[in-house]
Short mmCIF file of C-alpha atoms in Angstrom, two decimals:
data_model
loop_
_atom_site.label_atom_id
_atom_site.label_comp_id
_atom_site.label_asym_id
_atom_site.label_seq_id
_atom_site.Cartn_x
_atom_site.Cartn_y
_atom_site.Cartn_z
CA MET A 1 84.77 97.60 108.87
CA ALA A 2 87.97 97.63 111.13
CA ARG A 3 90.69 99.85 110.00
CA ASN A 4 94.07 98.03 110.61
CA LEU A 5 96.01 97.81 107.32
CA ALA A 6 99.46 96.35 106.55
CA VAL A 7 101.41 97.21 103.69
CA VAL A 8 104.14 94.84 102.28
CA GLY A 9 106.84 96.87 100.49
CA ALA A 10 108.14 100.27 101.69
CA GLY A 11 108.89 101.52 98.26
CA LEU A 12 107.45 104.43 96.22
CA MET A 13 104.16 102.73 95.97
CA GLY A 14 103.92 100.82 99.34
CA SER A 15 104.94 104.15 101.11
CA GLY A 16 102.48 106.15 99.10
CA ILE A 17 99.67 103.59 99.83
CA ALA A 18 100.35 103.75 103.64
CA GLN A 19 100.27 107.44 103.52
CA VAL A 20 96.87 107.86 101.95
CA ALA A 21 95.55 105.08 104.23
CA ALA A 22 96.86 106.87 107.24
CA GLN A 23 95.43 110.13 106.00
CA GLY A 24 92.06 108.34 105.74
CA GLY A 25 92.23 107.11 109.27
CA TRP A 26 93.85 103.77 108.94
CA THR A 27 96.26 102.41 111.52
CA VAL A 28 99.00 101.13 109.18
CA THR A 29 102.04 98.77 109.74
CA LEU A 30 104.71 99.22 106.69
CA VAL A 31 106.67 96.14 106.15
CA ASP A 32 109.90 95.62 104.34
CA THR A 33 113.00 93.44 104.76
CA THR A 34 115.36 96.04 106.05
CA GLU A 35 115.16 98.98 108.45
CA GLN A 36 117.09 100.99 105.52
CA ALA A 37 114.20 100.36 103.37
CA LEU A 38 111.66 101.27 106.01
CA ALA A 39 113.46 104.60 106.81
CA ARG A 40 113.55 105.62 103.22
CA GLY A 41 109.92 104.84 102.89
CA ARG A 42 108.97 106.81 105.97
CA GLY A 43 111.09 109.70 105.01
CA GLY A 44 109.44 109.84 101.87
CA ILE A 45 105.97 110.03 103.44
CA GLU A 46 107.26 112.76 105.87
CA ALA A 47 108.48 114.87 102.82
CA SER A 48 105.08 114.19 100.93
CA LEU A 49 103.17 115.33 104.07
CA GLU A 50 105.52 118.34 104.51
CA LYS A 51 104.83 119.42 100.86
CA PHE A 52 100.91 119.01 101.44
CA ALA A 53 101.17 121.16 104.68
CA ALA A 54 103.35 123.78 103.13
CA LYS A 55 100.46 124.10 100.24
CA GLY A 56 97.80 124.24 102.87
CA ARG A 57 96.19 120.93 101.67
CA ILE A 58 96.34 119.66 104.98
CA SER A 59 97.08 121.15 108.43
CA ALA A 60 100.61 120.53 110.28
CA GLU A 61 98.30 118.71 112.96
CA ASP A 62 96.78 116.37 110.30
CA ALA A 63 100.26 115.63 108.98
CA GLY A 64 101.50 114.65 112.42
CA ALA A 65 98.55 112.62 113.24
CA THR A 66 99.03 110.81 109.99
CA LEU A 67 102.59 110.00 110.75
CA GLY A 68 101.46 108.87 114.16
CA ARG A 69 99.29 106.07 112.44
CA ILE A 70 102.08 104.62 110.64
CA SER A 71 104.34 101.94 112.33
CA THR A 72 106.93 99.71 110.78
CA GLY A 73 108.27 96.18 110.82
CA THR A 74 110.96 93.96 109.28
CA GLU A 75 109.05 90.51 109.30
CA LEU A 76 105.61 89.55 107.79
CA ASP A 77 104.61 88.64 111.35
CA ALA A 78 103.97 92.47 111.76
CA ALA A 79 101.00 91.81 109.58
CA ALA A 80 99.31 89.36 111.70
CA ASP A 81 96.74 91.68 113.13
CA ALA A 82 95.78 93.38 109.90
CA ASP A 83 92.12 93.27 108.67
CA LEU A 84 93.41 94.19 105.07
CA VAL A 85 96.88 93.44 103.85
CA VAL A 86 98.13 95.31 100.59
CA GLU A 87 101.24 93.55 98.85
CA ALA A 88 103.35 96.23 96.93
CA VAL A 89 106.57 94.57 96.02
CA PHE A 90 108.32 94.14 92.62
CA GLU A 91 106.30 92.98 89.74
CA GLN A 92 107.51 89.29 89.82
CA ALA A 93 104.77 86.58 90.18
CA ASP A 94 107.06 84.05 92.22
CA ILE A 95 107.79 86.84 94.75
CA LYS A 96 104.32 88.00 95.10
CA ARG A 97 102.90 84.26 95.30
CA ASP A 98 105.55 83.37 98.09
CA ILE A 99 104.27 86.50 100.15
CA PHE A 100 100.74 85.55 99.71
CA ALA A 101 101.54 81.98 100.75
CA THR A 102 103.17 83.19 103.87
CA LEU A 103 100.51 85.84 104.61
CA ASP A 104 97.75 83.14 104.34
CA GLY A 105 99.44 81.15 107.35
CA LEU A 106 99.79 84.44 109.42
CA VAL A 107 96.64 86.49 109.22
CA LYS A 108 93.09 86.04 110.57
CA ASP A 109 90.67 84.00 108.59
CA THR A 110 88.73 87.25 107.80
CA THR A 111 91.61 89.26 106.55
CA VAL A 112 91.45 90.34 103.00
CA LEU A 113 94.69 89.98 100.93
CA ALA A 114 95.27 92.59 98.14
CA SER A 115 97.75 93.00 95.56
CA ASN A 116 99.10 96.42 94.06
CA THR A 117 100.04 94.72 90.90
CA SER A 118 99.77 96.23 87.69
CA ALA A 119 99.82 93.43 85.27
CA ILE A 120 99.94 89.91 86.89
CA PRO A 121 96.53 88.10 87.14
CA ILE A 122 95.04 88.21 90.66
CA THR A 123 93.90 84.57 90.18
CA LYS A 124 97.37 83.47 89.79
CA LEU A 125 98.32 85.07 93.15
CA ALA A 126 95.17 83.96 94.95
CA ALA A 127 95.91 80.32 93.97
CA ALA A 128 98.83 80.56 96.45
CA THR A 129 96.46 80.90 99.28
CA SER A 130 93.57 78.72 100.91
CA ARG A 131 91.22 81.76 100.64
CA PRO A 132 91.00 82.81 97.16
CA GLU A 133 87.47 84.41 97.70
CA ARG A 134 89.33 87.07 100.11
CA VAL A 135 92.19 87.86 97.47
CA VAL A 136 91.58 91.09 95.22
CA GLY A 137 93.61 93.61 93.16
CA THR A 138 93.78 96.90 94.42
CA HIS A 139 95.97 98.72 91.77
CA PHE A 140 97.13 102.44 92.72
CA PHE A 141 98.86 104.81 90.53
CA SER A 142 102.16 106.68 90.95
CA PRO A 143 102.60 109.01 92.84
CA VAL A 144 99.71 107.58 95.06
CA PRO A 145 99.09 110.82 97.18
CA MET A 146 98.62 112.67 93.69
CA MET A 147 96.75 110.11 91.65
CA ALA A 148 92.96 109.80 92.05
CA LEU A 149 92.45 106.45 90.67
CA CYS A 150 92.48 102.80 91.92
CA GLU A 151 91.80 99.79 89.84
CA LEU A 152 90.00 97.12 91.73
CA VAL A 153 90.45 93.55 90.18
CA ARG A 154 88.39 90.52 90.64
CA GLY A 155 90.26 87.20 90.64
CA ARG A 156 88.25 84.20 89.45
CA HIS A 157 87.12 83.59 92.96
CA THR A 158 86.84 86.93 94.50
CA SER A 159 83.70 87.36 96.44
CA ASP A 160 81.30 90.54 96.38
CA GLU A 161 82.09 90.96 100.01
CA THR A 162 85.89 91.26 99.34
CA LEU A 163 85.23 93.57 96.44
CA ALA A 164 83.16 95.79 98.63
CA THR A 165 85.87 95.78 101.32
CA ALA A 166 88.55 96.96 98.94
CA ARG A 167 86.25 99.55 97.37
CA GLU A 168 85.55 100.90 100.93
CA PHE A 169 89.37 100.96 101.77
CA ALA A 170 90.26 102.58 98.49
CA GLU A 171 87.50 105.23 98.80
CA SER A 172 88.46 106.00 102.34
CA ALA A 173 91.92 106.76 101.13
CA GLY A 174 90.38 109.26 98.74
CA LYS A 175 90.36 107.24 95.46
CA THR A 176 87.84 106.91 92.79
CA CYS A 177 87.52 103.26 91.64
CA ILE A 178 87.00 101.31 88.56
CA VAL A 179 86.13 97.61 88.64
CA VAL A 180 87.83 95.08 86.47
CA ASN A 181 85.35 92.06 86.22
CA ARG A 182 87.30 89.68 84.19
CA ASP A 183 91.05 88.82 85.52
CA VAL A 184 92.79 89.48 82.26
CA ALA A 185 96.57 90.19 82.47
CA GLY A 186 97.43 93.90 82.76
CA PHE A 187 93.62 94.65 83.75
CA VAL A 188 92.31 97.82 81.89
CA THR A 189 94.76 100.55 82.43
CA THR A 190 98.06 98.74 82.11
CA ARG A 191 96.86 97.12 78.85
CA LEU A 192 96.01 100.42 77.56
CA ILE A 193 99.19 102.24 78.55
CA SER A 194 101.42 99.38 77.70
CA ALA A 195 100.05 99.02 74.06
CA LEU A 196 100.48 102.73 73.52
CA ILE A 197 104.05 102.95 75.00
CA VAL A 198 105.28 99.81 73.10
CA GLU A 199 103.84 101.44 69.87
CA ALA A 200 105.55 104.62 70.83
CA ALA A 201 108.73 102.96 71.60
CA LYS A 202 108.51 101.22 68.08
CA LEU A 203 108.21 104.50 66.43
CA HIS A 204 110.87 105.79 68.20
CA GLU A 205 113.28 102.93 67.53
CA SER A 206 112.74 102.89 63.85
CA GLY A 207 113.40 106.71 63.67
CA VAL A 208 109.83 107.59 62.46
CA ALA A 209 109.81 110.57 65.10
CA THR A 210 111.62 111.80 67.99
CA ALA A 211 110.50 111.15 71.73
CA GLU A 212 109.71 114.66 72.09
CA ASP A 213 107.56 114.96 68.94
CA ILE A 214 105.75 111.63 69.72
CA ASP A 215 104.75 112.93 73.23
CA ILE A 216 103.84 116.19 71.85
CA ALA A 217 101.55 114.36 69.37
CA CYS A 218 99.70 112.60 72.07
CA LYS A 219 99.38 115.67 74.49
CA LEU A 220 98.09 118.12 71.64
CA GLY A 221 96.51 115.60 69.30
CA PHE A 222 94.54 113.44 71.86
CA GLY A 223 94.47 115.59 74.94
CA HIS A 224 96.88 113.50 77.10
CA ALA A 225 98.28 115.12 80.12
CA MET A 226 101.58 113.59 79.60
CA GLY A 227 103.03 111.66 76.51
CA PRO A 228 103.55 107.86 76.36
CA LEU A 229 107.53 107.98 76.55
CA ALA A 230 107.38 110.61 79.35
CA THR A 231 105.14 108.42 81.11
CA ALA A 232 107.32 105.44 80.73
CA ASP A 233 110.34 107.60 82.10
CA LEU A 234 108.26 108.88 85.06
CA THR A 235 106.95 105.12 86.03
CA GLY A 236 110.28 103.58 85.20
CA VAL A 237 111.22 102.09 81.89
CA ASP A 238 112.02 98.97 83.65
CA VAL A 239 108.59 98.72 85.37
CA LEU A 240 106.77 99.41 82.01
CA THR A 241 108.99 96.67 80.21
CA HIS A 242 108.40 93.91 82.89
CA ALA A 243 104.63 94.88 82.81
CA SER A 244 104.50 94.63 79.13
CA GLU A 245 106.38 91.39 79.20
CA ASN A 246 103.98 89.90 81.81
CA ILE A 247 101.04 90.82 79.60
CA TYR A 248 102.60 89.28 76.49
CA THR A 249 103.65 86.17 78.33
CA GLU A 250 99.93 85.70 79.57
CA SER A 251 98.21 86.78 76.26
CA ARG A 252 100.71 86.09 73.59
CA ASP A 253 99.33 89.28 71.82
CA GLU A 254 102.37 90.78 70.07
CA LYS A 255 101.30 94.31 70.53
CA PHE A 256 102.47 93.97 74.13
CA ALA A 257 105.93 92.68 73.22
CA PRO A 258 108.34 95.32 74.29
CA PRO A 259 110.84 96.36 71.43
CA GLU A 260 114.50 95.50 71.64
CA SER A 261 115.21 99.20 72.16
CA MET A 262 113.32 99.07 75.80
CA ARG A 263 115.15 95.99 76.74
CA ARG A 264 118.35 97.44 75.92
CA MET A 265 117.51 100.65 77.92
CA VAL A 266 116.82 98.42 81.06
CA ASP A 267 120.21 96.60 80.46
CA ALA A 268 122.03 99.88 80.24
CA GLY A 269 120.27 101.35 83.34
CA ASP A 270 118.42 104.10 81.41
CA LEU A 271 115.40 103.72 83.41
CA GLY A 272 113.85 107.41 83.21
CA ARG A 273 113.58 109.84 85.76
CA LYS A 274 114.92 107.88 88.58
CA THR A 275 118.04 107.30 86.89
CA GLY A 276 118.27 110.89 84.95
CA ARG A 277 118.06 109.29 81.48
CA GLY A 278 115.39 107.28 79.59
CA PHE A 279 113.61 108.40 76.53
CA HIS A 280 114.31 111.85 77.74
CA SER A 281 117.34 113.29 79.69
CA TYR A 282 116.55 114.85 83.26
#
């Protein structure tokens, strides 16, 4: 397959996807609305590659070649020649649908449109296009250069060819894939972690145990690498709250409804590591 990729959204996820794709040999265009956002994204990629080179995981030459394969643009038109587009913007369905509708009129008929969403049904996004068979979910994990998993999600009309294209892309970027065959909100991984985090937050809210002890219980009792509340802090309490709310809205399953304490943390700006305070302090 041709290897021209566009990534829409230069935040933590989008820049990470751009990096691993460029490391895998793809020619990448990173798209965001402002030069400032693109500069931050490119700066993050440079810092990540420098760390890898310092640790001997890649050579300085490979790091330079990876950066050389990444260009930037502030308009979606920059994605026009892409063979694959990955959308990696904020978890809000209306914003994503607008992007997909615009891309549908810009890119080639053969282009695959993918979303990095962690919870929004792919079918809902695909319906904004005239090519639902060429729309797929490619859910990467943060931080993308370090995490080995990519969750591939079939929409209701996603073709086998599109799924195969998405798998080839993700594997070329160094990821191991799982396939979600039925397009339920939250897929596999976000449903599992959301249910665990929501229950952990409820236990914390009601004073059953401290955040520290809840996380220790999951690490030592279940062998988890990180406890659920520390995971929420790493991912972003706001991100997990929105994801759980999206699943709850779609499923009406009460176990996914974020407790009041999580909503108030978002209101207060206690979003986890990125703000210095969440369930834990940093």
